[in-house]
Structure formats: structure tokens, C-alpha cells
Short mmCIF file of C-alpha atoms in Angstrom, two decimals:
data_model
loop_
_atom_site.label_atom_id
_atom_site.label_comp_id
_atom_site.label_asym_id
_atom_site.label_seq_id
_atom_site.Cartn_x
_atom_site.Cartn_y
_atom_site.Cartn_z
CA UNK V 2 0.00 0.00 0.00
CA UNK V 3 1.71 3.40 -0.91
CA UNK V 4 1.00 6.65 0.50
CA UNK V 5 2.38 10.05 -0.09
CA UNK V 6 2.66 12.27 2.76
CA UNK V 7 4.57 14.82 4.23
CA UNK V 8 8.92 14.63 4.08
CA UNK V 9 10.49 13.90 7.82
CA UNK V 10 14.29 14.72 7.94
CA UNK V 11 15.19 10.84 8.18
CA UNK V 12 13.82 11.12 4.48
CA UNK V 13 16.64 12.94 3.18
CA UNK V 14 18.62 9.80 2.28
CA UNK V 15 15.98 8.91 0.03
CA UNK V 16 15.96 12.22 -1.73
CA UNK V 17 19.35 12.38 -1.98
CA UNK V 18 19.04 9.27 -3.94
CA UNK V 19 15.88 9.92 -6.16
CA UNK V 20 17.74 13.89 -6.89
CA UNK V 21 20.92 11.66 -8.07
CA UNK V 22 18.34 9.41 -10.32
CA UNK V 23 16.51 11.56 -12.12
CA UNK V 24 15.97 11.82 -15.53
CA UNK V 25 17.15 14.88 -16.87
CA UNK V 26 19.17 15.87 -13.83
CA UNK V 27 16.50 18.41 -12.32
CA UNK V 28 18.07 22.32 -11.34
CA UNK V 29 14.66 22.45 -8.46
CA UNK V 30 15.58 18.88 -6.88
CA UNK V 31 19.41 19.61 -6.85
CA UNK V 32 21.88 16.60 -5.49
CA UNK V 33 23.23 18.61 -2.71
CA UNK V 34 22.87 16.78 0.55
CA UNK V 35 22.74 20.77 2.23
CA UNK V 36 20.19 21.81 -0.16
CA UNK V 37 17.64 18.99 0.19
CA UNK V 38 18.04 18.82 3.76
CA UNK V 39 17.44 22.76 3.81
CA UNK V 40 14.16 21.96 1.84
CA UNK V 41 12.65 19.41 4.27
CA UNK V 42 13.14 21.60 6.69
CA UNK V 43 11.40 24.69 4.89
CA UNK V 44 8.76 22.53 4.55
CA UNK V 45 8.08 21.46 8.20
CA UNK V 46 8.18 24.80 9.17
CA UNK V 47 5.41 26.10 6.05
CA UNK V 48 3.28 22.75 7.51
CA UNK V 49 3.88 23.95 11.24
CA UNK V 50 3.12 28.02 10.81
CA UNK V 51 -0.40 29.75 10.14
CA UNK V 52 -0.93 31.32 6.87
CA UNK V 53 -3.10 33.03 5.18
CA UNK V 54 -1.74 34.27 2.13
CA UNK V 55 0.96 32.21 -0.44
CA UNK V 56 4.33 33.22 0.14
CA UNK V 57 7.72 31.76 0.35
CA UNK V 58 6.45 28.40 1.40
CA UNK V 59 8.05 25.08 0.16
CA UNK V 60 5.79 22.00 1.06
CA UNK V 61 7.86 18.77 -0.07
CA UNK V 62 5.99 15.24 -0.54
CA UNK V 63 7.15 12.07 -0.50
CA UNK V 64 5.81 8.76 -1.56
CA UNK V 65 6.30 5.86 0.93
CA UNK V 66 6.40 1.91 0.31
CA UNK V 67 5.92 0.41 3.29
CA UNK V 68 7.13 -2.44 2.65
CA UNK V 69 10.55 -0.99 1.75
CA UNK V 70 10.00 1.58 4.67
CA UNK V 71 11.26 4.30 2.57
CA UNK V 72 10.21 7.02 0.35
CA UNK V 73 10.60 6.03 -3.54
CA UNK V 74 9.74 9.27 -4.98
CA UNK V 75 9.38 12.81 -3.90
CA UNK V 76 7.51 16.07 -5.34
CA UNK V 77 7.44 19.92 -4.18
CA UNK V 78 4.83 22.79 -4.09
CA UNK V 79 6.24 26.19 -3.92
CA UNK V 80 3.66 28.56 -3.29
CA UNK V 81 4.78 31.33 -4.73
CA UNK V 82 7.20 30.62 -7.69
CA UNK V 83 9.22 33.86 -7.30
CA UNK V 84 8.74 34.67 -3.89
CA UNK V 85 12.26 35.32 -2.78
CA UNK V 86 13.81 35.85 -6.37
CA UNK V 87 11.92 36.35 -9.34
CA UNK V 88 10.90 33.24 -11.59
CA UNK V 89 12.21 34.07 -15.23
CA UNK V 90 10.75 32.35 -18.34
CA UNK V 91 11.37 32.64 -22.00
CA UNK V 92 7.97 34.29 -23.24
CA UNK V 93 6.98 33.21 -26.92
CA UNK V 94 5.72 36.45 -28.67
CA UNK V 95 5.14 37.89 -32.30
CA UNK V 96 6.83 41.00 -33.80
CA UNK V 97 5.51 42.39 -36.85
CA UNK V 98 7.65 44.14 -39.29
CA UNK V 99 6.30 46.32 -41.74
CA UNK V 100 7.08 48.90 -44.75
CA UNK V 101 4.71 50.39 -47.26
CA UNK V 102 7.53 51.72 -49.28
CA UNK V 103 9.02 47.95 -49.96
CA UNK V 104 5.65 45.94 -49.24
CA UNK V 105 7.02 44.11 -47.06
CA UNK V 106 4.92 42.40 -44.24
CA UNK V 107 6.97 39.97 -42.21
CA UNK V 108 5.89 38.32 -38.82
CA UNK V 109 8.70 36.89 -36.58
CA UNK V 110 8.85 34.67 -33.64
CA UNK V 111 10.52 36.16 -30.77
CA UNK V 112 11.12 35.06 -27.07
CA UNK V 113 11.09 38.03 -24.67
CA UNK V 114 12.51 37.30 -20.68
CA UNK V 115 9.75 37.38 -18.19
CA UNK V 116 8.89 36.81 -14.57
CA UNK V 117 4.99 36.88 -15.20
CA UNK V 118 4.72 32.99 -13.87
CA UNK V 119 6.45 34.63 -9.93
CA UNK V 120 2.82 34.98 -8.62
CA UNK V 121 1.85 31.60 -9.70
CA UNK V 122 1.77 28.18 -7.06
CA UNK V 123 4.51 25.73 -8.89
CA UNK V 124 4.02 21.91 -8.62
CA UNK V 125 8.06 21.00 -9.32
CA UNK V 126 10.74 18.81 -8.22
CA UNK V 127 9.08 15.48 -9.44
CA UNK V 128 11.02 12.02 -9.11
CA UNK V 129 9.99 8.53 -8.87
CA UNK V 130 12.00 5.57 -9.27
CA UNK V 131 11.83 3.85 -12.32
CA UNK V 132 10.31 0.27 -10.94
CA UNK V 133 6.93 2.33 -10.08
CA UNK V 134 6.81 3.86 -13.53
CA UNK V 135 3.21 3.25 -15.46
CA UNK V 136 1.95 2.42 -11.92
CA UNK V 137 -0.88 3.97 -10.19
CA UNK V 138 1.87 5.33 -8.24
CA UNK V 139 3.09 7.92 -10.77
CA UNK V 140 -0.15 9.56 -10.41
CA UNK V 141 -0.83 9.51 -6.92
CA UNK V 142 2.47 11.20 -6.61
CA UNK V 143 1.98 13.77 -9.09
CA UNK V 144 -1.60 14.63 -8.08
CA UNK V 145 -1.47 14.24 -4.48
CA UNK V 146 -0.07 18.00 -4.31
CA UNK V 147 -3.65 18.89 -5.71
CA UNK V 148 -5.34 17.25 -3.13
CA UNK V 149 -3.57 19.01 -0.80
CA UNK V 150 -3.86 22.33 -2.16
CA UNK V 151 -7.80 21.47 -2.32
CA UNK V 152 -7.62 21.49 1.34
CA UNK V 153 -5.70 24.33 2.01
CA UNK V 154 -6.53 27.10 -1.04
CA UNK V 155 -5.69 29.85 0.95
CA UNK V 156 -2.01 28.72 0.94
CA UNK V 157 -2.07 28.75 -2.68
CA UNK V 158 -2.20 31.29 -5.80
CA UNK V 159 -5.38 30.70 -7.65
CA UNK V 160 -3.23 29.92 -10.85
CA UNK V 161 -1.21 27.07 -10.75
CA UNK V 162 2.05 25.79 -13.15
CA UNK V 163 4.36 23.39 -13.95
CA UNK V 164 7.87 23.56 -16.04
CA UNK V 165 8.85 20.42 -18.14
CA UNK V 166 12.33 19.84 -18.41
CA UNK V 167 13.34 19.88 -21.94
CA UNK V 168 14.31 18.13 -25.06
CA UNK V 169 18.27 16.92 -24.71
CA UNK V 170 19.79 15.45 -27.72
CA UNK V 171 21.62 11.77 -27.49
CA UNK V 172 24.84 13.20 -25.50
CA UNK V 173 22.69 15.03 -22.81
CA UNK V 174 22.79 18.35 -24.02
CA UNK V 175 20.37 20.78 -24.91
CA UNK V 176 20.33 22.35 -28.15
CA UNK V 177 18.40 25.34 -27.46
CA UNK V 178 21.05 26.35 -24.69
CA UNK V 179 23.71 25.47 -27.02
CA UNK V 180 22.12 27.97 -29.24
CA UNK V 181 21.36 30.76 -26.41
CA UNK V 182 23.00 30.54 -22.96
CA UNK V 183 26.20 28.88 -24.19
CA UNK V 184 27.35 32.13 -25.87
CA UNK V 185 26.96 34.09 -22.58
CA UNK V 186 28.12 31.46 -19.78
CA UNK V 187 30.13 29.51 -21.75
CA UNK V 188 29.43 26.46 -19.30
CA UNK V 189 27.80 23.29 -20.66
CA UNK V 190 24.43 22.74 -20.07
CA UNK V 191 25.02 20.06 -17.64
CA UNK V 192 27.03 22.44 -15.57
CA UNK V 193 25.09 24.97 -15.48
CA UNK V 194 22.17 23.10 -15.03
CA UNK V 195 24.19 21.51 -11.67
CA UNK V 196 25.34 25.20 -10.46
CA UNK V 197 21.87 26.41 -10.64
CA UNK V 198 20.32 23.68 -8.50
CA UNK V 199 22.90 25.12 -5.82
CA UNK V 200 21.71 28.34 -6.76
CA UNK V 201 18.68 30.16 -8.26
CA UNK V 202 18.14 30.23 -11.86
CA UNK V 203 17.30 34.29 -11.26
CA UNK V 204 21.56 34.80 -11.92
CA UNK V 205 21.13 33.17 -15.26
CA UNK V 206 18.51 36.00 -16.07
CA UNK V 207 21.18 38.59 -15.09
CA UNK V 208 23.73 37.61 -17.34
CA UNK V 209 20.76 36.73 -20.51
CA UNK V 210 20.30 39.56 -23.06
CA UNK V 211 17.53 41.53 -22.10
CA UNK V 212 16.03 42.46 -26.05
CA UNK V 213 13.76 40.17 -27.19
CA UNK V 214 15.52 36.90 -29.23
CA UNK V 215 14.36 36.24 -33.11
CA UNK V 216 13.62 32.75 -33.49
CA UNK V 217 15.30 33.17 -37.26
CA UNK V 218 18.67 33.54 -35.80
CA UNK V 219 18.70 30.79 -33.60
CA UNK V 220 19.68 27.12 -34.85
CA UNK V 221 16.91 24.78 -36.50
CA UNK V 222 18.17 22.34 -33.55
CA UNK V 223 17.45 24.86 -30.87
CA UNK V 224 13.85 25.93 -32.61
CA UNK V 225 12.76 22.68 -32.78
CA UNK V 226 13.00 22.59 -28.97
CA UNK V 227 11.32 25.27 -27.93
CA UNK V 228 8.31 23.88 -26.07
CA UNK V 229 9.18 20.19 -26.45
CA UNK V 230 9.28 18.62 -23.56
CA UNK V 231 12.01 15.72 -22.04
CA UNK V 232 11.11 11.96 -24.05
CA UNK V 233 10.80 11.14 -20.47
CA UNK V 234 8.30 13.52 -19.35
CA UNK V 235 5.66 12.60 -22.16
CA UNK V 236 3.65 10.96 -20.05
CA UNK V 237 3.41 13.34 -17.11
CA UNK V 238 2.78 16.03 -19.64
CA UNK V 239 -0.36 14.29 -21.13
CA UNK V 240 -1.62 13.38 -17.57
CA UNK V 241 -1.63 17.35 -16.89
CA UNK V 242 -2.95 18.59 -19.53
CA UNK V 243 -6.08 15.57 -19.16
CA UNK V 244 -5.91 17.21 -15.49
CA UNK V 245 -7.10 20.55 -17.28
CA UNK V 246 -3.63 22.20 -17.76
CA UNK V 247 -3.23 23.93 -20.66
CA UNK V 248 0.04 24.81 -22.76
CA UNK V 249 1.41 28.64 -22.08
CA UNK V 250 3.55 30.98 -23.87
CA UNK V 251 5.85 30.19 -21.63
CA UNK V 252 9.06 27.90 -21.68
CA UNK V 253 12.34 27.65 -19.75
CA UNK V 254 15.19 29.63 -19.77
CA UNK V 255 17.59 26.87 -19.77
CA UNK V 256 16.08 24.17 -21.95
CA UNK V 257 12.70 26.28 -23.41
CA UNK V 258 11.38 22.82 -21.80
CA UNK V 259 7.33 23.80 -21.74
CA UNK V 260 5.29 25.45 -18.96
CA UNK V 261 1.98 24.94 -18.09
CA UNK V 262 -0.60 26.71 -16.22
CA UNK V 263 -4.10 26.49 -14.95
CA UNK V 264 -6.98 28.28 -12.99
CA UNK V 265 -7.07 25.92 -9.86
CA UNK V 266 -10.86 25.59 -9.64
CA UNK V 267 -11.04 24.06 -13.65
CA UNK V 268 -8.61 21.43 -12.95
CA UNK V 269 -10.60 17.65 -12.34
CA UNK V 270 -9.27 16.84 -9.47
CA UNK V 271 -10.72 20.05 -8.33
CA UNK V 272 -14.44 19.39 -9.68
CA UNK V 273 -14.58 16.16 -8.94
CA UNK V 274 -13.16 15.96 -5.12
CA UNK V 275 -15.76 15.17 -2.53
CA UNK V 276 -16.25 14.61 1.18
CA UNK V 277 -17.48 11.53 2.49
CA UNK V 278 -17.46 10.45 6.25
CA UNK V 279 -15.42 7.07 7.06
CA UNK V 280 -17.12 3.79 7.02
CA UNK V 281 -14.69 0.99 8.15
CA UNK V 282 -15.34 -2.57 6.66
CA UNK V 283 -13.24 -5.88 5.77
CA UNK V 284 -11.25 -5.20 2.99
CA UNK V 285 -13.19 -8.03 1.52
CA UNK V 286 -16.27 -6.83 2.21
CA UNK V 287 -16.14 -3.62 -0.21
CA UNK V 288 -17.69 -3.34 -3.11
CA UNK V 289 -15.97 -3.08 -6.39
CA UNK V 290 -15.29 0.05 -7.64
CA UNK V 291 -13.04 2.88 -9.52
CA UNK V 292 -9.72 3.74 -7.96
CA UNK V 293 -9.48 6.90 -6.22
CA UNK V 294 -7.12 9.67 -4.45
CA UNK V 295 -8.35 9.56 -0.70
CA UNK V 296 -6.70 12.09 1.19
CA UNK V 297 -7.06 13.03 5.65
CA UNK V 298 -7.27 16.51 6.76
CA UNK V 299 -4.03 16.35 8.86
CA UNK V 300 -1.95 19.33 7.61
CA UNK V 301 1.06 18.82 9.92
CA UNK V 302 0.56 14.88 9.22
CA UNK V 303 -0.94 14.77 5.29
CA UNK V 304 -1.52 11.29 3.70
CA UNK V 305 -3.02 10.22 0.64
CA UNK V 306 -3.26 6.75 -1.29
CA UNK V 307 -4.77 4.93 -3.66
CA UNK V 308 -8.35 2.71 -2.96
CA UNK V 309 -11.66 2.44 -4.34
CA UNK V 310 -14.05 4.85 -4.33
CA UNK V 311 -16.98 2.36 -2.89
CA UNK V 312 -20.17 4.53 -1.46
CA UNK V 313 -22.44 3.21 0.89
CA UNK V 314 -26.19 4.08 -0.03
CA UNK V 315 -25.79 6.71 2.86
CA UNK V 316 -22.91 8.47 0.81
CA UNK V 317 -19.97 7.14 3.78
CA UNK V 318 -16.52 6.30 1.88
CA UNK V 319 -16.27 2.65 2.70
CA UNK V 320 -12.79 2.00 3.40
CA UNK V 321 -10.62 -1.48 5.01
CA UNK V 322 -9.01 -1.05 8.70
CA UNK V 323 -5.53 -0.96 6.86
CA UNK V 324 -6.13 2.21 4.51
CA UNK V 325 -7.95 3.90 7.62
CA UNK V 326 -4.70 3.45 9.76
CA UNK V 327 -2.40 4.79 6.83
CA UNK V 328 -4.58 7.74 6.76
CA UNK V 329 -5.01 7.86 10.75
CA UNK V 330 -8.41 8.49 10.58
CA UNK V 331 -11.67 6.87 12.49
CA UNK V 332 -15.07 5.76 11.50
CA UNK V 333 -17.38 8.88 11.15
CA UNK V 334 -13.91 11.33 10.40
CA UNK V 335 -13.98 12.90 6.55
CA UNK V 336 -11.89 12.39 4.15
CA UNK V 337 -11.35 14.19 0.94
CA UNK V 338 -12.00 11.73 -2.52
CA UNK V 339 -11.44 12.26 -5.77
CA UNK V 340 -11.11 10.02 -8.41
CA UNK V 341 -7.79 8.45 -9.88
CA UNK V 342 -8.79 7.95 -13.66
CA UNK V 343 -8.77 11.28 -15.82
CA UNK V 344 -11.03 11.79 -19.01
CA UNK V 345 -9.52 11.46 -22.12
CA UNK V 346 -6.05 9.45 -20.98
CA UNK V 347 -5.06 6.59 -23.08
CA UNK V 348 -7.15 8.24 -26.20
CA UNK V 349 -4.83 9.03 -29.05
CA UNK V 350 -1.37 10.49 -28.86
CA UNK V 351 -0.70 13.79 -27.10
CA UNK V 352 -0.84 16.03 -30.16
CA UNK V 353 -4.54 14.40 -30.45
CA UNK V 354 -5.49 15.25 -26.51
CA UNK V 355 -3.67 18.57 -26.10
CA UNK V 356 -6.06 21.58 -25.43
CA UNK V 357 -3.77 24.21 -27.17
CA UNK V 358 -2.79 27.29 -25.46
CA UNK V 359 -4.75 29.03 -22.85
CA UNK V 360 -6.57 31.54 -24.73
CA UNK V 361 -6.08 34.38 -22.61
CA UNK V 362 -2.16 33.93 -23.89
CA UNK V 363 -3.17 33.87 -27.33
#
């Protein structure tokens, strides 16, 4: 039975490993024993403190098998992206250039620097080992920060986002970076991608020209990247944007890896959540029925797993004695349900599910 819940320092181990493992190496989960053990603690402190507002809160998950008695994945919420230093994205944009005297019309693509995604919420730092891939557990994982932000809204912008890492060629590097930040850092992408994990990617934005960049000048490599997201991150991707996520004008400064955003209250796990009181049976005794995200209302001490989403006739969430222990709750107590399955996944490819761009972008 896996559960995500809330990091505890003797987690950091585990992160330390799953930062090491993941695929591409990710600058908001750096492998820096210091840094990750700087973020658990962040977080304990956000869970312990009153708020009423987003801020510079970090709130880091991790999922548990107990069985192994250790976390084998790990995801973030940062409540406000650029909180302490502002979050700077690559901005996709049109420039129009025009003369009557040649009849010339031309539209180019540019990418101007921005920092409009700061005030947004940021789901990031996402890593699961590869054995629980295409499991039940990539979602829980991955959606278990909405269930918790469905709890607590007022700890959270009403836009939310998340930043893809981005294509890499076959030796690891990025071609868009090659074509960009390479001329002005002269540092791999690897590297820099490693020093800014330590850091903040705001330093990066310093040194970055500040004019708007033509698309025509860059590389047909490094266009060809812009909004394509990591082989790896495919399926996360689709899952989002089947959430209700939809593709934004915005993409990453290092990689132009895609970001996504999304009014809070259209997402599905949003619409369809629900409270039901506790109804403890046999775990043979329940009723078949879809899988869903069951979540406590223990800030301090959040769970949620996986079960089914079997109703009595009176409405109570029927669930065995061994879920209701995981999520430390009693007969009677609420829970928060929503279910696991998401309309339209596993229909067509991605380019045949995405959404497009959110129109107020367009």
C-alpha cells in the first residue's frame, strides 16, 4: 500500500538518492545533501506556521512503500514561484515588421525574458523511481499536491504551473542552450544546469540579453526545442494537460522545456473531489469500484493513497481497517476523494489530446 505524505528529515537519504536518479538531472531537486536537507526543513516549518496568504512556502511530498519503509519518490509545491527571487521564463511572442515603401509584411517569432509565472503556485521537483513507472503510483504522486492544495486554497495562488524539463539530444545536451546561454556562460548545459540547483536560476537572467531573441537567428536544432518537452516527461505532460492544464507561452530559460498553467478551480481533481465520512469494513467486504485519491485533513501529518471509491447508499466512503490506519483516521472522520482515472487518458497520442494554449495567452 503506498501513501504520499509529508517529508520527515530521516527522508533525506531517500531524496538524496531519487535527486541523483533523475531523468534529466533536475536544477529544483538539486543533489546537494545541504540543499535537500534545507528543503525538508522549509517545509516542516510552512506545515507547522499559520498562513493566510501564499508566500515563500516550500511544502515537499514524498511517496512511501511500506514495505521498503522508505520514500521512492518525492515532489514539491512552492507557493509562490518567485517569492524570494523572481521566476524568469522565455515568453513566446510575435513582432511584426512592416514597410509600405518595400511591401514588405513579415511576422517573426521572438522570445522576450519574463517573470509573469512569480505569482503563480509551482508543482516541481518530481522524481519517482523507475520500478513504479506506469503504476498507479506515478499519479498519486503527481496529483497528491492537488489534493492538498484542495484542502488548504488559501495557501495557494489561484493559478497554478508546472515547467517540463526539456528536449536533450543523445549526448545530454540541450540544443536550445547550445544555441542561447552557451554564448553568454560559456558552461555546458550540464554544468550549469548543476550550479543552478545550488543556486537560483534568477543569476542566469542577469547575465541573458535583455532584447527580445528572433527565433530566425537561432539554430533549426534549438527551434525545434522550444516547447518540447524531455522523451521522459511525455507521459506526465499528457496526464496534466487531461488534469485541465493547458500549454502557455511560456518555456524555460535553460532548456525552453514547456510550462503549463491552470486556474485551480477548472482542474478535475478540483471538480470532482468530494467529502465523504469514514465507514470501516473488511477489505473483503467492499464493493468493487473505480480507484481513487483519498486524502485526511491532517496538515502537519498529510496522507493520501490509492483505494476504491466504494459509497455506501448513505454516501460514507467505505474504506478497510488498513487504509484507515495509513490515513489515521476513524469511522465517522472525513476524508477528501477524488477520483484516480482522468477523461480522455489513453485516447490518441498527445498532439490528439492537447487543449492548445490558454486563450487568454493567445
Amino acid at each position: 500500500m503506498l501513501l504520499v505524505r509529508s517529508a520527515l528529515p530521516t527522508d533525506l537519504p531517500a531524496l538524496e538518492r531519487l535527486a541523483a536518479d533523475a531523468v534529466p538531472r533536475l536544477t529544483n531537486l538539486p543533489a546537494h545533501r545541504d540543499r535537500l536537507e534545507e528543503r525538508i526543513v522549509r517545509s516542516r516549518q510552512a506545515l507547522a506556521a499559520e498562513v493566510a496568504f501564499p508566500g515563500d512556502e516550500h511544502y515537499t511530498f514524498v511517496l512511501e512503500d511500506p514495505e521498503r519503509g522508505e520514500a521512492v519518490g518525492t515532489a514539491t509545491i512552492r507557493a509562490q514561484a518567485g517569492a524570494q527571487d523572481a521566476y524568469y521564463t522565455y515568453r513566446q511572442e510575435t513582432l511584426i515588421h512592416a514597410s509600405q515603401q518595400l511591401n514588405v509584411r513579415r511576422e517573426v517569432q521572438t522570445l522576450a525574458l519574463s517573470h509573469e509565472v512569480s505569482e503563480v503556485s509551482l508543482l516541481c521537483a518530481y522524481s519517482l523511481e523507475p520500478r513504479y513507472r506506469g503504476t498507479s503510483a506515478e499519479s498519486l504522486l503527481r496529483r497528491a499536491r492537488l489534493m492538498f492544495i484542495a484542502q488548504y486554497p488559501e495557501r495557494f495562488a489561484g493559478i497554478l504551473a508546472m515547467a517540463f524539463p526539456g528536449f536533450l539530444d543523445g549526448a545530454g545536451e540541450s540544443p536550445f542552450w547550445n544555441s542561447v546561454g552557451r554564448h553568454f556562460f560559456m558552461r555546458d548545459y550540464q554544468e550549469i544546469n548543476a550550479l543552478a540547483g545550488i543556486r537560483s536560476k534568477s543569476f542566469i537572467a542577469e547575465v541573458m540579453p535583455q532584447f527580445p531573441l528572433y527565433l530566425p537567428l537561432l539554430t533549426p536544432q534549438a527551434r525545434a526545442a522550444i516547447g518540447r518537452e524531455h522523451p521522459d516527461h511525455e507521459v506526465a505532460l499528457a496526464e496534466m494537460l487531461a488534469e485541465g492544464f493547458l500549454r502557455s507561452r511560456h518555456v524555460d530559460i535553460f532548456d525552453a522545456g514547456p510550462v503549463i498553467k491552470a486556474e485551480r478551480e477548472r482542474l478535475q481533481t478540483f471538480r470532482r473531489a468530494a467529502w465523504h465520512p469514514v465507514r470501516i469494513r473488511p477489505a473483503h467486504a467492499l464493493p468493487d469500484a473505480e480507484p481513487a485519491m483519498v486524502a485526511n485533513q491532517r496538515l502537519e501529518d498529510f496522507c493520501c493513497v490509492v483505494t476504491r471509491y466504494a459509497l455506501s447508499p448513505t454516501g460514507q466512503l467505505m474504506l478497510s481497517p488498513e487504509h484507515a490506519e495509513r490515513l489515521g483516521v476513524v469511522e465517522g472522520r472525513a476524508v477528501l476523494a477524488a477520483p484516480l482515472g482522468l477523461p480522455g487518458m489513453g485516447e490518441g497520442s498527445i498532439e490528439e489530446r492537447d487543449p492548445g494554449y490558454d486563450e487568454g495567452e493567445l
